[in-house]
Amino acid sequence: MAMNPETLLGSLPIRIEQNWQERDSILYALGVGSEDLDFVYEKGLKALPTIAVVLGYPGFIWQNPEWNVDWKKVLHGEQSVIIHKPFPAKGQFIGETRITKLIDKGAEKGAIAMVERRIVGDDGTHYADVIATIFLRGDGGFGGSPDGAPVPHKVPIERAPDLTVDMPTAKNCAMIYRLSGDLNPLHIDPDVAQAGGFERPILHGLATYGVVGRALLSALADNDPSRVRQMDVRFSRPVEPGETIRTDIWVESDGKAAFQSTSIERNVTVLSNGYFEFTA
């Protein structure tokens, strides 16, 4: 049965209310490899900006039977977080997720869904917008427009990077990260990983996003979360837990930088077309 685009686009926002505690901020920070006391010790605890990806997270929504999406062929393509106000380490948060656009690339090429989540506090404070590009590889050819896909940020790889940061990942990092809400067995069960074409469980893409977020926060914003404004990436290949992620950074202007991340061990790009905006 074909995907139902009208039902998909006409769905009510998915509203998630979350009672976020300091323990949750610490667990998230440990899941992306932080050992900085600012982010893992309750005394003066700060929240990493990239916790936006887990706040108000509605789970794997693509199994909704009313949508008829071929959910086994869904891939996370791109991720953007726009920060309007720094997150407190604890609080009441509300995430409202909606599908805002469907792009039809054709029957053989699949479709693209734009998914946006607005994160607010229980007092109405608008903290962040989380925007994801999702590839629906089995759902193209539904008669929609092929136009409107986001244009990835160009990284100036023709010149040497201005900064390079290496961040190791622990062999158990996926086991820890999943406790922040993404329980996909692909990241812990060897049988599921092998069925998906991987030799072993892989790291969550959004965990890689968080590790690289730490690198950018340290190199460009002096580890001050209040200076971060935006972080965009395209997911290229998965990271295997235990690998070291090298992030090359090109400063483009005051408060704006491009970046690209690779697995040192396999010499493959894992995040591309990166864009980071911060208060200089």
mmCIF file of C-alpha atoms in Angstrom:
data_model
loop_
_atom_site.group_PDB
_atom_site.id
_atom_site.type_symbol
_atom_site.label_atom_id
_atom_site.label_comp_id
_atom_site.label_asym_id
_atom_site.label_seq_id
_atom_site.Cartn_x
_atom_site.Cartn_y
_atom_site.Cartn_z
ATOM 1 C CA MET A 1 0.000 0.000 0.000
ATOM 2 C CA ALA A 2 1.366 3.430 -0.981
ATOM 3 C CA MET A 3 2.226 6.184 1.451
ATOM 4 C CA ASN A 4 -0.651 8.536 2.262
ATOM 5 C CA PRO A 5 0.825 12.041 1.830
ATOM 6 C CA GLU A 6 -2.400 13.886 2.706
ATOM 7 C CA THR A 7 -2.714 12.083 6.040
ATOM 8 C CA LEU A 8 0.969 12.609 6.732
ATOM 9 C CA LEU A 9 0.866 16.369 6.132
ATOM 10 C CA GLY A 10 -2.524 16.769 7.792
ATOM 11 C CA SER A 11 -1.582 15.057 11.035
ATOM 12 C CA LEU A 12 -1.902 17.033 14.255
ATOM 13 C CA PRO A 13 1.380 18.028 15.941
ATOM 14 C CA ILE A 14 2.807 15.321 18.180
ATOM 15 C CA ARG A 15 3.025 16.904 21.627
ATOM 16 C CA ILE A 16 5.476 15.527 24.191
ATOM 17 C CA GLU A 17 5.714 16.969 27.695
ATOM 18 C CA GLN A 18 8.946 16.211 29.472
ATOM 19 C CA ASN A 19 10.026 16.640 33.090
ATOM 20 C CA TRP A 20 13.754 17.024 32.489
ATOM 21 C CA GLN A 21 16.047 16.591 35.485
ATOM 22 C CA GLU A 22 19.738 17.302 36.111
ATOM 23 C CA ARG A 23 20.332 13.562 35.933
ATOM 24 C CA ASP A 24 18.990 13.594 32.359
ATOM 25 C CA SER A 25 21.396 16.368 31.321
ATOM 26 C CA ILE A 26 24.307 14.452 32.866
ATOM 27 C CA LEU A 27 23.281 11.187 31.195
ATOM 28 C CA TYR A 28 23.044 12.905 27.808
ATOM 29 C CA ALA A 29 26.483 14.497 28.275
ATOM 30 C CA LEU A 30 28.016 11.121 29.175
ATOM 31 C CA GLY A 31 26.340 9.583 26.120
ATOM 32 C CA VAL A 32 28.185 12.001 23.831
ATOM 33 C CA GLY A 33 31.461 11.448 25.654
ATOM 34 C CA SER A 34 31.761 14.516 27.865
ATOM 35 C CA GLU A 35 34.047 14.408 30.905
ATOM 36 C CA ASP A 36 33.853 18.165 31.487
ATOM 37 C CA LEU A 37 32.579 18.842 35.009
ATOM 38 C CA ASP A 38 30.466 21.741 33.720
ATOM 39 C CA PHE A 39 28.260 19.164 31.991
ATOM 40 C CA VAL A 40 28.495 16.067 34.215
ATOM 41 C CA TYR A 41 28.573 17.423 37.791
ATOM 42 C CA GLU A 42 25.438 18.793 39.409
ATOM 43 C CA LYS A 43 27.404 21.631 41.065
ATOM 44 C CA GLY A 44 26.902 24.513 38.621
ATOM 45 C CA LEU A 45 25.620 22.090 35.981
ATOM 46 C CA LYS A 46 25.137 23.353 32.419
ATOM 47 C CA ALA A 47 23.259 21.689 29.574
ATOM 48 C CA LEU A 48 24.964 20.957 26.273
ATOM 49 C CA PRO A 49 23.199 22.836 23.441
ATOM 50 C CA THR A 50 22.763 19.626 21.442
ATOM 51 C CA ILE A 51 20.354 18.185 24.062
ATOM 52 C CA ALA A 52 17.768 19.858 21.826
ATOM 53 C CA VAL A 53 17.745 16.681 19.722
ATOM 54 C CA VAL A 54 16.392 14.580 22.623
ATOM 55 C CA LEU A 55 14.071 17.104 24.303
ATOM 56 C CA GLY A 56 10.452 16.470 23.400
ATOM 57 C CA TYR A 57 11.560 13.666 21.087
ATOM 58 C CA PRO A 58 8.463 11.775 19.895
ATOM 59 C CA GLY A 59 10.240 8.504 19.136
ATOM 60 C CA PHE A 60 10.263 6.625 15.839
ATOM 61 C CA ILE A 61 7.059 8.054 14.387
ATOM 62 C CA TRP A 62 7.259 6.353 10.976
ATOM 63 C CA GLN A 63 5.484 3.176 12.049
ATOM 64 C CA ASN A 64 2.160 5.041 12.252
ATOM 65 C CA PRO A 65 -0.182 2.704 10.306
ATOM 66 C CA GLU A 66 -2.264 5.622 9.001
ATOM 67 C CA TRP A 67 0.709 6.953 7.042
ATOM 68 C CA ASN A 68 1.664 3.723 5.218
ATOM 69 C CA VAL A 69 5.337 4.705 5.170
ATOM 70 C CA ASP A 70 7.828 1.968 4.285
ATOM 71 C CA TRP A 71 9.461 2.532 7.665
ATOM 72 C CA LYS A 72 12.225 -0.059 7.209
ATOM 73 C CA LYS A 73 13.687 2.160 4.484
ATOM 74 C CA VAL A 74 13.691 5.395 6.483
ATOM 75 C CA LEU A 75 17.048 7.178 6.909
ATOM 76 C CA HIS A 76 17.973 10.319 8.831
ATOM 77 C CA GLY A 77 19.601 12.565 6.240
ATOM 78 C CA GLU A 78 20.200 16.002 7.747
ATOM 79 C CA GLN A 79 19.823 17.710 11.098
ATOM 80 C CA SER A 80 19.576 21.349 12.147
ATOM 81 C CA VAL A 81 19.193 22.859 15.599
ATOM 82 C CA ILE A 82 18.457 26.565 16.014
ATOM 83 C CA ILE A 83 18.898 27.815 19.585
ATOM 84 C CA HIS A 84 16.876 30.837 20.717
ATOM 85 C CA LYS A 85 17.656 30.639 24.433
ATOM 86 C CA PRO A 86 20.163 28.452 26.335
ATOM 87 C CA PHE A 87 18.642 25.390 27.946
ATOM 88 C CA PRO A 88 18.585 25.120 31.729
ATOM 89 C CA ALA A 89 19.964 21.850 33.095
ATOM 90 C CA LYS A 90 16.495 20.940 34.356
ATOM 91 C CA GLY A 91 12.943 22.056 33.699
ATOM 92 C CA GLN A 92 9.586 21.285 32.155
ATOM 93 C CA PHE A 93 9.796 21.155 28.368
ATOM 94 C CA ILE A 94 7.206 20.689 25.653
ATOM 95 C CA GLY A 95 8.095 19.455 22.180
ATOM 96 C CA GLU A 96 5.629 19.774 19.304
ATOM 97 C CA THR A 97 6.614 17.829 16.194
ATOM 98 C CA ARG A 98 4.999 18.258 12.792
ATOM 99 C CA ILE A 99 5.749 17.180 9.228
ATOM 100 C CA THR A 100 5.929 20.389 7.232
ATOM 101 C CA LYS A 101 6.828 19.268 3.695
ATOM 102 C CA LEU A 102 7.065 16.206 1.450
ATOM 103 C CA ILE A 103 9.311 16.223 -1.594
ATOM 104 C CA ASP A 104 8.838 13.566 -4.281
ATOM 105 C CA LYS A 105 12.130 12.518 -5.896
ATOM 106 C CA GLY A 106 10.493 9.780 -7.992
ATOM 107 C CA ALA A 107 9.470 6.142 -7.695
ATOM 108 C CA GLU A 108 13.054 4.880 -7.819
ATOM 109 C CA LYS A 109 14.577 7.675 -5.723
ATOM 110 C CA GLY A 110 12.188 7.930 -2.784
ATOM 111 C CA ALA A 111 10.822 10.965 -0.981
ATOM 112 C CA ILE A 112 12.061 13.530 1.505
ATOM 113 C CA ALA A 113 10.114 14.573 4.594
ATOM 114 C CA MET A 114 10.870 17.782 6.471
ATOM 115 C CA VAL A 115 10.138 17.331 10.180
ATOM 116 C CA GLU A 116 10.188 20.260 12.610
ATOM 117 C CA ARG A 117 9.999 20.281 16.393
ATOM 118 C CA ARG A 118 9.441 23.420 18.434
ATOM 119 C CA ILE A 119 10.749 23.207 22.021
ATOM 120 C CA VAL A 120 9.257 25.500 24.656
ATOM 121 C CA GLY A 121 9.197 25.639 28.429
ATOM 122 C CA ASP A 122 6.023 25.289 30.458
ATOM 123 C CA ASP A 123 6.074 29.082 30.825
ATOM 124 C CA GLY A 124 6.046 29.525 27.037
ATOM 125 C CA THR A 125 9.759 30.301 26.634
ATOM 126 C CA HIS A 126 10.835 29.332 23.110
ATOM 127 C CA TYR A 127 14.154 27.516 23.510
ATOM 128 C CA ALA A 128 14.862 25.927 20.147
ATOM 129 C CA ASP A 129 13.689 24.607 16.804
ATOM 130 C CA VAL A 130 14.857 21.173 15.677
ATOM 131 C CA ILE A 131 14.597 20.494 11.936
ATOM 132 C CA ALA A 132 15.302 17.105 10.395
ATOM 133 C CA THR A 133 15.458 15.936 6.799
ATOM 134 C CA ILE A 134 14.263 12.333 6.567
ATOM 135 C CA PHE A 135 14.767 10.145 3.495
ATOM 136 C CA LEU A 136 11.778 7.886 2.821
ATOM 137 C CA ARG A 137 13.587 5.620 0.390
ATOM 138 C CA GLY A 138 10.584 3.423 -0.355
ATOM 139 C CA ASP A 139 7.935 6.117 -0.777
ATOM 140 C CA GLY A 140 8.734 8.120 -3.902
ATOM 141 C CA GLY A 141 6.411 8.505 -6.849
ATOM 142 C CA PHE A 142 3.348 9.724 -4.971
ATOM 143 C CA GLY A 143 2.769 12.649 -7.343
ATOM 144 C CA GLY A 144 4.276 15.462 -5.308
ATOM 145 C CA SER A 145 6.697 18.215 -6.274
ATOM 146 C CA PRO A 146 10.393 17.296 -6.562
ATOM 147 C CA ASP A 147 11.424 20.796 -5.495
ATOM 148 C CA GLY A 148 12.087 22.381 -2.123
ATOM 149 C CA ALA A 149 14.837 20.255 -0.607
ATOM 150 C CA PRO A 150 17.220 22.244 1.622
ATOM 151 C CA VAL A 151 20.509 23.344 0.054
ATOM 152 C CA PRO A 152 23.451 21.960 2.045
ATOM 153 C CA HIS A 153 26.103 24.364 3.303
ATOM 154 C CA LYS A 154 29.266 24.387 1.191
ATOM 155 C CA VAL A 155 32.437 23.485 3.054
ATOM 156 C CA PRO A 156 35.625 25.110 1.641
ATOM 157 C CA ILE A 157 37.657 21.887 1.519
ATOM 158 C CA GLU A 158 39.871 23.369 -1.206
ATOM 159 C CA ARG A 159 41.858 25.100 1.563
ATOM 160 C CA ALA A 160 43.311 23.814 4.815
ATOM 161 C CA PRO A 161 41.029 24.000 7.852
ATOM 162 C CA ASP A 162 41.611 26.718 10.431
ATOM 163 C CA LEU A 163 41.091 24.349 13.353
ATOM 164 C CA THR A 164 41.016 20.593 13.871
ATOM 165 C CA VAL A 165 39.619 18.806 16.919
ATOM 166 C CA ASP A 166 39.822 15.073 17.617
ATOM 167 C CA MET A 167 37.199 13.505 19.873
ATOM 168 C CA PRO A 168 37.433 9.828 20.890
ATOM 169 C CA THR A 169 34.293 7.781 21.425
ATOM 170 C CA ALA A 170 34.036 5.011 24.007
ATOM 171 C CA LYS A 171 33.199 1.461 22.952
ATOM 172 C CA ASN A 172 30.061 1.620 25.113
ATOM 173 C CA CYS A 173 28.965 5.107 24.028
ATOM 174 C CA ALA A 174 25.962 3.844 22.027
ATOM 175 C CA MET A 175 24.832 1.822 25.063
ATOM 176 C CA ILE A 176 24.866 4.992 27.153
ATOM 177 C CA TYR A 177 23.414 7.330 24.526
ATOM 178 C CA ARG A 178 20.356 5.131 23.934
ATOM 179 C CA LEU A 179 19.271 5.838 27.535
ATOM 180 C CA SER A 180 18.473 9.400 26.421
ATOM 181 C CA GLY A 181 15.527 8.063 24.452
ATOM 182 C CA ASP A 182 16.622 6.413 21.189
ATOM 183 C CA LEU A 183 16.174 2.687 21.863
ATOM 184 C CA ASN A 184 16.631 1.501 18.274
ATOM 185 C CA PRO A 185 18.167 -2.004 18.636
ATOM 186 C CA LEU A 186 20.430 -1.277 15.675
ATOM 187 C CA HIS A 187 22.721 0.443 18.170
ATOM 188 C CA ILE A 188 23.055 -2.396 20.688
ATOM 189 C CA ASP A 189 21.937 -5.754 19.224
ATOM 190 C CA PRO A 190 24.559 -7.446 16.972
ATOM 191 C CA ASP A 191 21.936 -9.549 15.206
ATOM 192 C CA VAL A 192 19.861 -6.486 14.300
ATOM 193 C CA ALA A 193 22.993 -4.631 13.145
ATOM 194 C CA GLN A 194 24.043 -7.511 10.891
ATOM 195 C CA ALA A 195 20.526 -7.773 9.457
ATOM 196 C CA GLY A 196 20.858 -4.074 8.583
ATOM 197 C CA GLY A 197 24.136 -4.669 6.746
ATOM 198 C CA PHE A 198 26.585 -3.664 9.498
ATOM 199 C CA GLU A 199 29.250 -5.852 11.061
ATOM 200 C CA ARG A 200 28.415 -4.608 14.539
ATOM 201 C CA PRO A 201 26.104 -2.067 16.248
ATOM 202 C CA ILE A 202 26.726 1.484 15.063
ATOM 203 C CA LEU A 203 26.620 4.777 16.922
ATOM 204 C CA HIS A 204 23.437 6.813 16.694
ATOM 205 C CA GLY A 205 23.758 9.601 14.140
ATOM 206 C CA LEU A 206 22.552 12.087 16.731
ATOM 207 C CA ALA A 207 25.199 10.837 19.162
ATOM 208 C CA THR A 208 27.810 11.640 16.510
ATOM 209 C CA TYR A 209 26.090 15.009 16.189
ATOM 210 C CA GLY A 210 26.520 15.542 19.936
ATOM 211 C CA VAL A 211 30.186 14.522 19.964
ATOM 212 C CA VAL A 212 30.954 16.932 17.127
ATOM 213 C CA GLY A 213 28.848 19.575 18.870
ATOM 214 C CA ARG A 214 31.210 19.285 21.836
ATOM 215 C CA ALA A 215 34.196 19.789 19.523
ATOM 216 C CA LEU A 216 32.681 22.950 18.041
ATOM 217 C CA LEU A 217 31.580 24.255 21.432
ATOM 218 C CA SER A 218 35.122 23.893 22.751
ATOM 219 C CA ALA A 219 36.964 25.235 19.701
ATOM 220 C CA LEU A 220 34.697 28.165 18.820
ATOM 221 C CA ALA A 221 32.642 29.110 21.888
ATOM 222 C CA ASP A 222 35.009 28.483 24.810
ATOM 223 C CA ASN A 223 32.668 25.752 26.116
ATOM 224 C CA ASP A 224 29.961 28.346 26.787
ATOM 225 C CA PRO A 225 26.542 26.984 25.718
ATOM 226 C CA SER A 226 25.001 30.463 25.791
ATOM 227 C CA ARG A 227 27.099 31.396 22.728
ATOM 228 C CA VAL A 228 25.722 28.673 20.432
ATOM 229 C CA ARG A 229 23.067 29.697 17.896
ATOM 230 C CA GLN A 230 22.829 26.974 15.238
ATOM 231 C CA MET A 231 24.339 23.671 14.110
ATOM 232 C CA ASP A 232 23.499 21.982 10.792
ATOM 233 C CA VAL A 233 24.878 18.709 9.379
ATOM 234 C CA ARG A 234 24.359 16.097 6.705
ATOM 235 C CA PHE A 235 24.856 12.492 7.839
ATOM 236 C CA SER A 236 27.258 10.743 5.465
ATOM 237 C CA ARG A 237 28.258 7.466 7.125
ATOM 238 C CA PRO A 238 27.843 5.929 10.569
ATOM 239 C CA VAL A 239 30.491 5.915 13.285
ATOM 240 C CA GLU A 240 31.470 2.679 15.003
ATOM 241 C CA PRO A 241 31.701 3.016 18.808
ATOM 242 C CA GLY A 242 35.336 3.316 19.871
ATOM 243 C CA GLU A 243 36.418 5.333 16.841
ATOM 244 C CA THR A 244 37.916 8.823 17.011
ATOM 245 C CA ILE A 245 36.020 11.581 15.214
ATOM 246 C CA ARG A 246 38.154 14.302 13.655
ATOM 247 C CA THR A 247 36.381 17.594 12.980
ATOM 248 C CA ASP A 248 37.969 20.077 10.577
ATOM 249 C CA ILE A 249 36.687 23.627 11.014
ATOM 250 C CA TRP A 250 36.792 26.562 8.596
ATOM 251 C CA VAL A 251 36.025 29.971 10.124
ATOM 252 C CA GLU A 252 34.068 31.879 7.489
ATOM 253 C CA SER A 253 33.287 35.126 9.321
ATOM 254 C CA ASP A 254 32.667 36.396 12.834
ATOM 255 C CA GLY A 255 30.332 33.903 14.433
ATOM 256 C CA LYS A 256 30.044 31.567 11.444
ATOM 257 C CA ALA A 257 31.982 28.436 10.551
ATOM 258 C CA ALA A 258 31.835 25.422 8.251
ATOM 259 C CA PHE A 259 32.952 21.964 9.326
ATOM 260 C CA GLN A 260 33.331 18.357 8.262
ATOM 261 C CA SER A 261 33.937 15.274 10.411
ATOM 262 C CA THR A 262 35.696 11.996 9.628
ATOM 263 C CA SER A 263 36.406 8.693 11.312
ATOM 264 C CA ILE A 264 40.169 8.631 11.749
ATOM 265 C CA GLU A 265 40.337 4.828 11.837
ATOM 266 C CA ARG A 266 38.461 4.304 8.546
ATOM 267 C CA ASN A 267 39.295 7.639 6.887
ATOM 268 C CA VAL A 268 35.676 8.201 5.842
ATOM 269 C CA THR A 269 33.511 11.292 6.159
ATOM 270 C CA VAL A 270 30.770 10.795 8.750
ATOM 271 C CA LEU A 271 29.290 14.314 8.843
ATOM 272 C CA SER A 272 29.426 16.678 5.872
ATOM 273 C CA ASN A 273 28.182 20.142 4.875
ATOM 274 C CA GLY A 274 28.440 21.316 8.472
ATOM 275 C CA TYR A 275 27.444 24.828 9.515
ATOM 276 C CA PHE A 276 27.892 26.317 12.998
ATOM 277 C CA GLU A 277 26.747 29.729 14.143
ATOM 278 C CA PHE A 278 27.809 31.270 17.450
ATOM 279 C CA THR A 279 28.303 34.546 19.269
ATOM 280 C CA ALA A 280 31.891 35.570 18.507
#
